[in-house]
CSV table of C-alpha atoms in Angstrom, one decimal:
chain,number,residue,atom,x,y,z
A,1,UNK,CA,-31.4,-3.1,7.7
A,2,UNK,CA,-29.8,0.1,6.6
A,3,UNK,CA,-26.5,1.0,7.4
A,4,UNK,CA,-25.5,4.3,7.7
A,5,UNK,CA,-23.7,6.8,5.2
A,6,UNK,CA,-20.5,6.9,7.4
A,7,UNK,CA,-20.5,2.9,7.1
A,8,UNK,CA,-21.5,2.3,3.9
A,9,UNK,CA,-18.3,2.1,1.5
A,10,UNK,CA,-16.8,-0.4,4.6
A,11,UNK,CA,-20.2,-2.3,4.4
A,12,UNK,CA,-19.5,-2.4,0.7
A,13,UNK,CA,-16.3,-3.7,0.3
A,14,UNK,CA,-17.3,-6.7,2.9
A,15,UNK,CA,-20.1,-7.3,1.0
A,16,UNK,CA,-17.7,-7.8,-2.2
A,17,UNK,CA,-15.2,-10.2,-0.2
A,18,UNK,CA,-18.2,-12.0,0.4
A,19,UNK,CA,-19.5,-12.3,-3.4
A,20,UNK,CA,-16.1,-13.3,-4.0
A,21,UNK,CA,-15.6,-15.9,-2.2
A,22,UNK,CA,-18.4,-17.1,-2.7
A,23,UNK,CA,-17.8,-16.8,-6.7
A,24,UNK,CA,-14.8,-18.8,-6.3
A,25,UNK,CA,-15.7,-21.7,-4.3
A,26,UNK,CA,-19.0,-22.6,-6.8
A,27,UNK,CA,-16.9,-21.0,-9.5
A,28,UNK,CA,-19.7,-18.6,-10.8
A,29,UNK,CA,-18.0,-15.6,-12.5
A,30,UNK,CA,-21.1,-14.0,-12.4
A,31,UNK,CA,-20.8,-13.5,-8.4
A,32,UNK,CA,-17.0,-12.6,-8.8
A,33,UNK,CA,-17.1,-9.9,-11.6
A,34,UNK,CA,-20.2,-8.3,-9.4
A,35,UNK,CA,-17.9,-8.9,-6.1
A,36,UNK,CA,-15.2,-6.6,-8.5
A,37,UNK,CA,-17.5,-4.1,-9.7
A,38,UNK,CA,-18.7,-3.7,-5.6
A,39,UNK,CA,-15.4,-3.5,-4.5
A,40,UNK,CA,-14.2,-0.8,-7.1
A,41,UNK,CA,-17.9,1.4,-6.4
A,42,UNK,CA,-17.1,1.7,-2.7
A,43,UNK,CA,-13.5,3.0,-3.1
A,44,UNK,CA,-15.0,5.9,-6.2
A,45,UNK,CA,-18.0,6.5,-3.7
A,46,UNK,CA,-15.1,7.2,-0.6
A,47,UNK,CA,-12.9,9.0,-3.0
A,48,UNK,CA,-15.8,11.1,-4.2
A,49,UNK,CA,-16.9,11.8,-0.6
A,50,UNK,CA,-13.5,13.0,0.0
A,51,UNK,CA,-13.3,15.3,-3.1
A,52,UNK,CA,-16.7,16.5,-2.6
A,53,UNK,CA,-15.7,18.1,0.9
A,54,UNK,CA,-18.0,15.8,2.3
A,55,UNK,CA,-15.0,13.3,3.7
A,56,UNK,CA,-14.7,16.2,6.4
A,57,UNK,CA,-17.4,15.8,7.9
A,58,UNK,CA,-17.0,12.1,8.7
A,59,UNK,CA,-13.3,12.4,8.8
A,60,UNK,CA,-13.2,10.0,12.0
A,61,UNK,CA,-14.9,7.1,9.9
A,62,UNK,CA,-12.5,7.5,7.2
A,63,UNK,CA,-9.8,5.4,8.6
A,64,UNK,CA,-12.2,2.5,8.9
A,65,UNK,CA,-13.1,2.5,5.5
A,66,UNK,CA,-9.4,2.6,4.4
A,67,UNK,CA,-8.5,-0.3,6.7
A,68,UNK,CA,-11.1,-2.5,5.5
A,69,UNK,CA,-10.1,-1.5,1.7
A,70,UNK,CA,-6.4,-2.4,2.5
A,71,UNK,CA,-7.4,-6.1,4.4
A,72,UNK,CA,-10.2,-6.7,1.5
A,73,UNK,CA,-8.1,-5.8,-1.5
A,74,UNK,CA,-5.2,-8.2,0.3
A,75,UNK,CA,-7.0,-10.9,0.8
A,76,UNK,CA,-8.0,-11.1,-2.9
A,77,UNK,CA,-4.6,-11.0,-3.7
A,78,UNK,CA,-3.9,-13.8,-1.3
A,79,UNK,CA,-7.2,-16.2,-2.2
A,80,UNK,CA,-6.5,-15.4,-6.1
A,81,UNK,CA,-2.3,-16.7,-5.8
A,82,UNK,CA,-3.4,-19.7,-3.3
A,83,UNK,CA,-5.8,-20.8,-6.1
A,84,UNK,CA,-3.7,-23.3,-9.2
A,85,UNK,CA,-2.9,-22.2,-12.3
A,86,UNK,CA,-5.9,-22.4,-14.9
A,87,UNK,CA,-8.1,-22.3,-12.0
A,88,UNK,CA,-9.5,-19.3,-13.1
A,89,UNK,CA,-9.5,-17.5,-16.8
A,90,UNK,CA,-5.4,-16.1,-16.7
A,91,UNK,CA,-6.9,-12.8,-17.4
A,92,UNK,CA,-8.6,-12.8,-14.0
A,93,UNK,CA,-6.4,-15.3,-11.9
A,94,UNK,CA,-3.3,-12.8,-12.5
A,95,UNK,CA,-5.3,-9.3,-13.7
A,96,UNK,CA,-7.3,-9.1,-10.8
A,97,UNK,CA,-4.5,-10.2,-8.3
A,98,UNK,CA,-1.6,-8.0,-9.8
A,99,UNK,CA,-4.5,-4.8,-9.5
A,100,UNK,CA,-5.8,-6.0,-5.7
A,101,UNK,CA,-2.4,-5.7,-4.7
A,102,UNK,CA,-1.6,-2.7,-5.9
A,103,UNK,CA,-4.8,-1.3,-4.5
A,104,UNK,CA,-3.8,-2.8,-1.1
A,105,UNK,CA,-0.5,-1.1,-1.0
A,106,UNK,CA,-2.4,2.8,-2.0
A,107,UNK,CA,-5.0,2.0,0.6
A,108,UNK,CA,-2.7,1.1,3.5
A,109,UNK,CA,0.1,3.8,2.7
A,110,UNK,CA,-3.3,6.0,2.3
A,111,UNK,CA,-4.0,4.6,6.1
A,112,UNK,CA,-1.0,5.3,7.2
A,113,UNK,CA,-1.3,8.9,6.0
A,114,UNK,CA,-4.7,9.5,7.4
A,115,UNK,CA,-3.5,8.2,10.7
A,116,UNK,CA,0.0,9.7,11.5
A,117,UNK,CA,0.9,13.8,11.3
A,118,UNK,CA,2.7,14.9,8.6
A,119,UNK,CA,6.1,14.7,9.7
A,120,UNK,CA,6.0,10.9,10.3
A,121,UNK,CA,4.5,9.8,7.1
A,122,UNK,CA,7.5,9.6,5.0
A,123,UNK,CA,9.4,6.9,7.7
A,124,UNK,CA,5.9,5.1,7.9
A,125,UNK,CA,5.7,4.5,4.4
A,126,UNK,CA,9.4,3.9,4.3
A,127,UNK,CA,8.8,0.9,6.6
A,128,UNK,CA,5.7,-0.6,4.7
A,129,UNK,CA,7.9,-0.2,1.8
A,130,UNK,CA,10.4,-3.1,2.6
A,131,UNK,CA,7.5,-5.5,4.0
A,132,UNK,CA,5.4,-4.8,0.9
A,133,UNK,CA,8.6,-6.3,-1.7
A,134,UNK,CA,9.3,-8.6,0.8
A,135,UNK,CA,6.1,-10.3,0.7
A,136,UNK,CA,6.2,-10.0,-3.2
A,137,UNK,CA,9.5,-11.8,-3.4
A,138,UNK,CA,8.3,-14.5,-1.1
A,139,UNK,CA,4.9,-14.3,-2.9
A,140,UNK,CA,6.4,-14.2,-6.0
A,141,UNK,CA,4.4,-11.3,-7.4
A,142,UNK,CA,5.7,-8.3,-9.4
A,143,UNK,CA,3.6,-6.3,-9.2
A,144,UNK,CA,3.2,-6.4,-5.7
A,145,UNK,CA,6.7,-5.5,-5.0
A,146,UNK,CA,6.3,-2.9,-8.2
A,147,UNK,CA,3.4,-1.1,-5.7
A,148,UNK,CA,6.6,-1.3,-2.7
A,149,UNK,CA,9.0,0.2,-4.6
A,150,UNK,CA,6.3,3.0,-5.4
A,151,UNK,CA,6.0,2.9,-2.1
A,152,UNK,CA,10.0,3.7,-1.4
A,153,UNK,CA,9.7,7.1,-3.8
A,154,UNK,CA,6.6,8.2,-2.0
A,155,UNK,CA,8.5,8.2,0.9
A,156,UNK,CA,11.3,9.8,0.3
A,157,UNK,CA,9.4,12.7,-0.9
A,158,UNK,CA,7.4,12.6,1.9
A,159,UNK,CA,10.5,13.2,4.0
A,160,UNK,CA,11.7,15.9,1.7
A,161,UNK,CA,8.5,17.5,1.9
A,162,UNK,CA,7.9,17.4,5.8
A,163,UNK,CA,11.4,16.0,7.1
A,164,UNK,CA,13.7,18.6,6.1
A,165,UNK,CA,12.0,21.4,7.9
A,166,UNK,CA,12.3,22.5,11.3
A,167,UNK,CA,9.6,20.4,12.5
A,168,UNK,CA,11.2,20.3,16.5
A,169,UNK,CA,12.6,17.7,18.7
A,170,UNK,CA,10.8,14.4,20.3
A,171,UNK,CA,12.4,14.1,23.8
A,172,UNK,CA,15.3,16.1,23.5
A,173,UNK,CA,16.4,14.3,20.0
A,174,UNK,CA,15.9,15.8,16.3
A,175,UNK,CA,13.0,14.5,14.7
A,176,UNK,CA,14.9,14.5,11.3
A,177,UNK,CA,17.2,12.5,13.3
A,178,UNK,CA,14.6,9.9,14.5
A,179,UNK,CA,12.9,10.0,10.9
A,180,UNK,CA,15.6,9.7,8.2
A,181,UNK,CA,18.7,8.0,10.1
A,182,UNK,CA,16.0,4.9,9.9
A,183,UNK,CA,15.2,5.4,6.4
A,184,UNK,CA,19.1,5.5,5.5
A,185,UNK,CA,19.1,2.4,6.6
A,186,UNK,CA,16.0,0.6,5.2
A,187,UNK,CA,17.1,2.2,2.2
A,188,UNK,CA,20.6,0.3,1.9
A,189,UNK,CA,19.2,-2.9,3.7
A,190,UNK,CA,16.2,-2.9,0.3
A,191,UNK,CA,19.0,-2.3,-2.0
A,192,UNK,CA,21.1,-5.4,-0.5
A,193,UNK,CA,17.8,-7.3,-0.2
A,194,UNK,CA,17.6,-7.1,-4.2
A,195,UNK,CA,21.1,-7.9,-4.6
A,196,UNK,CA,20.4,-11.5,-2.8
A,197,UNK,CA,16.6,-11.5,-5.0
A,198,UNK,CA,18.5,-11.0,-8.1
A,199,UNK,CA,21.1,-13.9,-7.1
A,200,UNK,CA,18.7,-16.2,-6.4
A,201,UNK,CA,16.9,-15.6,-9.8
A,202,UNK,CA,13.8,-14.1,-8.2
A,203,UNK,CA,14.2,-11.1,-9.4
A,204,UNK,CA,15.1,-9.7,-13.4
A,205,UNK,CA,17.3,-7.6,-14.4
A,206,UNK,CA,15.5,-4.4,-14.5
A,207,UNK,CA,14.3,-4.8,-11.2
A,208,UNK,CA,17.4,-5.6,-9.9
A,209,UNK,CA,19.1,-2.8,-11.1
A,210,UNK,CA,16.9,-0.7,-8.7
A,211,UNK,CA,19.4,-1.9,-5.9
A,212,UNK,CA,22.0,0.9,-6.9
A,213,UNK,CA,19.2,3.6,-6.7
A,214,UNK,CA,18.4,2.1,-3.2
A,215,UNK,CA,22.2,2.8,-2.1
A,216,UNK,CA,22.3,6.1,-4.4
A,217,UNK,CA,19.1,7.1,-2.2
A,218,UNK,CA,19.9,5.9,1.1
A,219,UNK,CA,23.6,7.6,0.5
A,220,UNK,CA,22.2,11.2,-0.4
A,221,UNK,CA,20.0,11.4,2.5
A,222,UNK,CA,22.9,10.3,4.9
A,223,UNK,CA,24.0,13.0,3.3
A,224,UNK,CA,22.1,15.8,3.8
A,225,UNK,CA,20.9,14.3,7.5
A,226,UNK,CA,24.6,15.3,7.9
A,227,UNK,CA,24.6,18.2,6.5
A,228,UNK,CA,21.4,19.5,8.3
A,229,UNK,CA,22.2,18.3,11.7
């Protein structure tokens, strides 16, 4: 059977979830590091297809490969932390997982870009950014939260990029209005969140600290929301 061009890096990426699963459950590293190697050819082919100009032409496809990248690159993360420790070699067990969860986060703010216009990208990654640390604090994963707080920056400037301007009103209401006055208030509610993480010991220093640039960040956008409207 062959699958066409527009389906192939999707078909790819099931076809490693499958390899890896499969590696895991007979424990054949053989089948996982080829699941790995599958996985990491369909995102260069799609990110080549998109340099190459030829992402254009099959620009209504491209949200499905991205989709199945962010639930495929996820779900490794979640099979590799289920599994108990020593399981697997510490280099893969925690390697693998810390960069499948990273990869999850690009691809589904990368989604959500592909999918929204411009001027509502910076609040949609602003809300992914929360759920992404979230699940990492719950998850107890670092680096998970690491690709959230990434997340947070992107967005805000997103929002200086495209929210700032006079981009028009949605039903008689500012859309910097509808846009940032929810960020301000992720924002601060992150920065609290981190405040509790750190208390409870789930958090380090370091990363706790970034609850101050949360309030600095959610502060100077009040700010100039203010200052603008």
């Amino acid at each position: 059977v062959e699958v066409p061009f527009r389906y192939l890096a999707a078909a790819w990426l099931g076809l490693g979830l499958a390899l890896f699963e499969v590696g895991v459950r007979r424990g054949a590293p053989d089948l996982r590091y080829q699941a790995y190697l599958v996985v990491l050819f369909a995102l260069w082919v799609r990110l080549l297809a998109h340099l190459s100009g030829l992402d254009d032409a099959l620009r209504q496809y491209r949200s499905a490969t991205l989709a199945t990248g962010t639930v495929v690159t996820y779900l490794i993360t979640a099979r590799l932390s289920r599994l108990a420790r020593g399981t697997l070699p510490d280099w893969e067990q925690r390697g693998v997982r810390d960069i499948a969860s990273c990869l999850g986060t690009a691809l589904a703010a990368g989604l959500l870009y592909d999918l929204l216009p411009d001027r509502w990208v910076g609040l949609a990654w602003a809300l992914l950014a929360p759920l992404v640390v979230e699940v990492g604090l719950r998850a107890g994963l670092p680096a998970l939260r690491l690709s959230g707080h990434v997340t947070a920056a992107a967005a805000v400037v997103a929002m200086a990029i495209f929210d700032f301007r006079n981009v028009g009103d949605v039903a008689a209401v500012s859309h910097r209005l509808l846009s940032v006055l929810p960020a301000v208030v992720i924002f601060a509610a992150m920065g609290m969140r981190l405040r509790i993480a750190q208390a409870a010991g789930l958090v380090g220093g370091e990363e706790g600290s970034l609850r101050r640039a949360y309030g600095v960040v959610s502060f100077l956008l009040a700010v100039v929301l203010i200052r603008t409207e």
